[in-house]
CSV table of C-alpha atoms in Angstrom, one decimal:
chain,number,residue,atom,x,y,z
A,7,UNK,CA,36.3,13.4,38.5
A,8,UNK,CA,32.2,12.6,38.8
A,9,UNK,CA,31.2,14.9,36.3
A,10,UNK,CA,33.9,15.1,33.7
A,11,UNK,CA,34.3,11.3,33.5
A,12,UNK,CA,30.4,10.4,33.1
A,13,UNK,CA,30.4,13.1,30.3
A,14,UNK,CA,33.2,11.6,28.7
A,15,UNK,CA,32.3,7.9,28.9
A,16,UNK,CA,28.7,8.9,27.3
A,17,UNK,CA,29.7,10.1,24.2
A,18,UNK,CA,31.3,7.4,22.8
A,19,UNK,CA,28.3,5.6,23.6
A,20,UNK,CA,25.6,9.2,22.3
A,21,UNK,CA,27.6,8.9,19.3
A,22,UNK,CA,27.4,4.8,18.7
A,23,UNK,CA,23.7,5.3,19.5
A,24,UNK,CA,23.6,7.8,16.2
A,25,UNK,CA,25.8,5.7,14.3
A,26,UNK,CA,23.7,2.9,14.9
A,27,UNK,CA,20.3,4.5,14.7
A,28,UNK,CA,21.4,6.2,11.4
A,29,UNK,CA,22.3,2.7,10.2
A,30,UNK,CA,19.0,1.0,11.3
A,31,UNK,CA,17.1,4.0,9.1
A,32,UNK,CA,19.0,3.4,6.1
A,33,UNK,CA,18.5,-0.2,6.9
A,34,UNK,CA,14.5,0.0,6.9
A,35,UNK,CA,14.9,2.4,4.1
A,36,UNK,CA,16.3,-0.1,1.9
A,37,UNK,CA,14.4,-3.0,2.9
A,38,UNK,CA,11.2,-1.6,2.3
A,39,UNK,CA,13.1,0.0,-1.7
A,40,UNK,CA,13.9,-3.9,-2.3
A,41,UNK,CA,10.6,-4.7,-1.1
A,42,UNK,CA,8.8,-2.2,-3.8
A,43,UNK,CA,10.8,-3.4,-6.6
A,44,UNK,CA,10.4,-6.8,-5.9
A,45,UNK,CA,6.6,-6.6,-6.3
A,46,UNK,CA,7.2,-5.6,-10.3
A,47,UNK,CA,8.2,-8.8,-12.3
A,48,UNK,CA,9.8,-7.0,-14.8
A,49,UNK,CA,12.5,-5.7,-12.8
A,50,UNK,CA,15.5,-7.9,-12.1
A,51,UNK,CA,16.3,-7.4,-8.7
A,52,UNK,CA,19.3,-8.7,-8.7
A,53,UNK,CA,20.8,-6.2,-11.2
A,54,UNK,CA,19.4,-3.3,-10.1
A,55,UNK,CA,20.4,-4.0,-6.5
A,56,UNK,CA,24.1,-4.2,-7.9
A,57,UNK,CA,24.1,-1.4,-10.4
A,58,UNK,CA,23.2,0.3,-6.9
A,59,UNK,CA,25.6,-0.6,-5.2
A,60,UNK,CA,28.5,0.3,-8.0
A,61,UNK,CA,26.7,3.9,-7.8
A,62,UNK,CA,27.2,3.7,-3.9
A,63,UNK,CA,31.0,2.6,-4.3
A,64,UNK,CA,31.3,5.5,-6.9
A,65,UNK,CA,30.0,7.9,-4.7
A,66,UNK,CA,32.6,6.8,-2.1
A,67,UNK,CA,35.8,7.1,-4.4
A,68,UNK,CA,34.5,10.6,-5.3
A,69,UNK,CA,33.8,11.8,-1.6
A,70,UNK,CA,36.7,13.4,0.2
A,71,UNK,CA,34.7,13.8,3.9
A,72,UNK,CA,35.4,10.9,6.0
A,73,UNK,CA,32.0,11.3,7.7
A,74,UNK,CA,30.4,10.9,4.2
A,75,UNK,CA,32.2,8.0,3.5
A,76,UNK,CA,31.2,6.7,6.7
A,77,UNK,CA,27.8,6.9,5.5
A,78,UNK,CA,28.2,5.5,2.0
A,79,UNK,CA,29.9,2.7,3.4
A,80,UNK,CA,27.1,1.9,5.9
A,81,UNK,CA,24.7,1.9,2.9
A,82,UNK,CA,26.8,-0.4,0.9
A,83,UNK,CA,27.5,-3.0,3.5
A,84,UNK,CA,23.8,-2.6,4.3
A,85,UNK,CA,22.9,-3.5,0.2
A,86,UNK,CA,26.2,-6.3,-0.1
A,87,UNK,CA,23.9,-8.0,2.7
A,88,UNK,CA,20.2,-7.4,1.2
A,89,UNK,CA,21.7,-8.6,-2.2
A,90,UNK,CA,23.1,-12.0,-0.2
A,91,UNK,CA,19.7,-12.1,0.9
A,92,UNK,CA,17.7,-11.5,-1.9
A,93,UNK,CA,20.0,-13.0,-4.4
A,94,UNK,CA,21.6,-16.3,-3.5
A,95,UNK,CA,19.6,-18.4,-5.0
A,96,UNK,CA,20.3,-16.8,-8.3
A,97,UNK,CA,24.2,-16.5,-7.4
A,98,UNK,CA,24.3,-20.7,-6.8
A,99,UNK,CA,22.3,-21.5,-10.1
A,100,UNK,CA,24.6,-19.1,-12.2
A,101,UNK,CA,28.0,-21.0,-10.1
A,102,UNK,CA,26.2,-24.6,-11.3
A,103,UNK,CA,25.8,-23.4,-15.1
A,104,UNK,CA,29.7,-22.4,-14.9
């Protein structure tokens, strides 16, 4: 049982350790993308960071491999929180105007 069990018990966690470090990559990779467009004033953030995310969600209803998906959906919870982030400020003055 030694063997067989402590294989099978790591690779949940092998796999959760990819998962997770593929997710802090992205992660830093889009933080630091943000970061760059943020330093042009010309640029609204804001709507760039959502027409990126609708190409994200695209992507996702066109993918048929679940480990894709995966992925893409990683990258757009990663951007729905960067645009909280980034944005809210925006998002409360445009819900006081209403």
């Amino acid at each position: 049982m030694g063997f067989a069990f402590t294989l099978l018990s790591t690779l949940p966690l092998d796999k959760a350790d990819g998962v997770y470090k593929r997710d802090l990559t992205k992660r830093i990779e889009l933080v630091t993308w943000v970061l760059e467009k943020m330093k042009n004033p010309e640029i609204n953030i804001c709507e760039l960071m959502e027409s990126k995310m609708n190409e994200v969600i695209i992507e996702i209803n066109q993918t048929h491999d679940i480990f894709e998906a995966d992925k893409l959906h990683s990258e757009l919870s990663i951007l729905d929180w960067l645009f909280y982030q980034v944005c809210k400020d925006q998002q409360k003055k445009m819900a006081i105007n209403l």
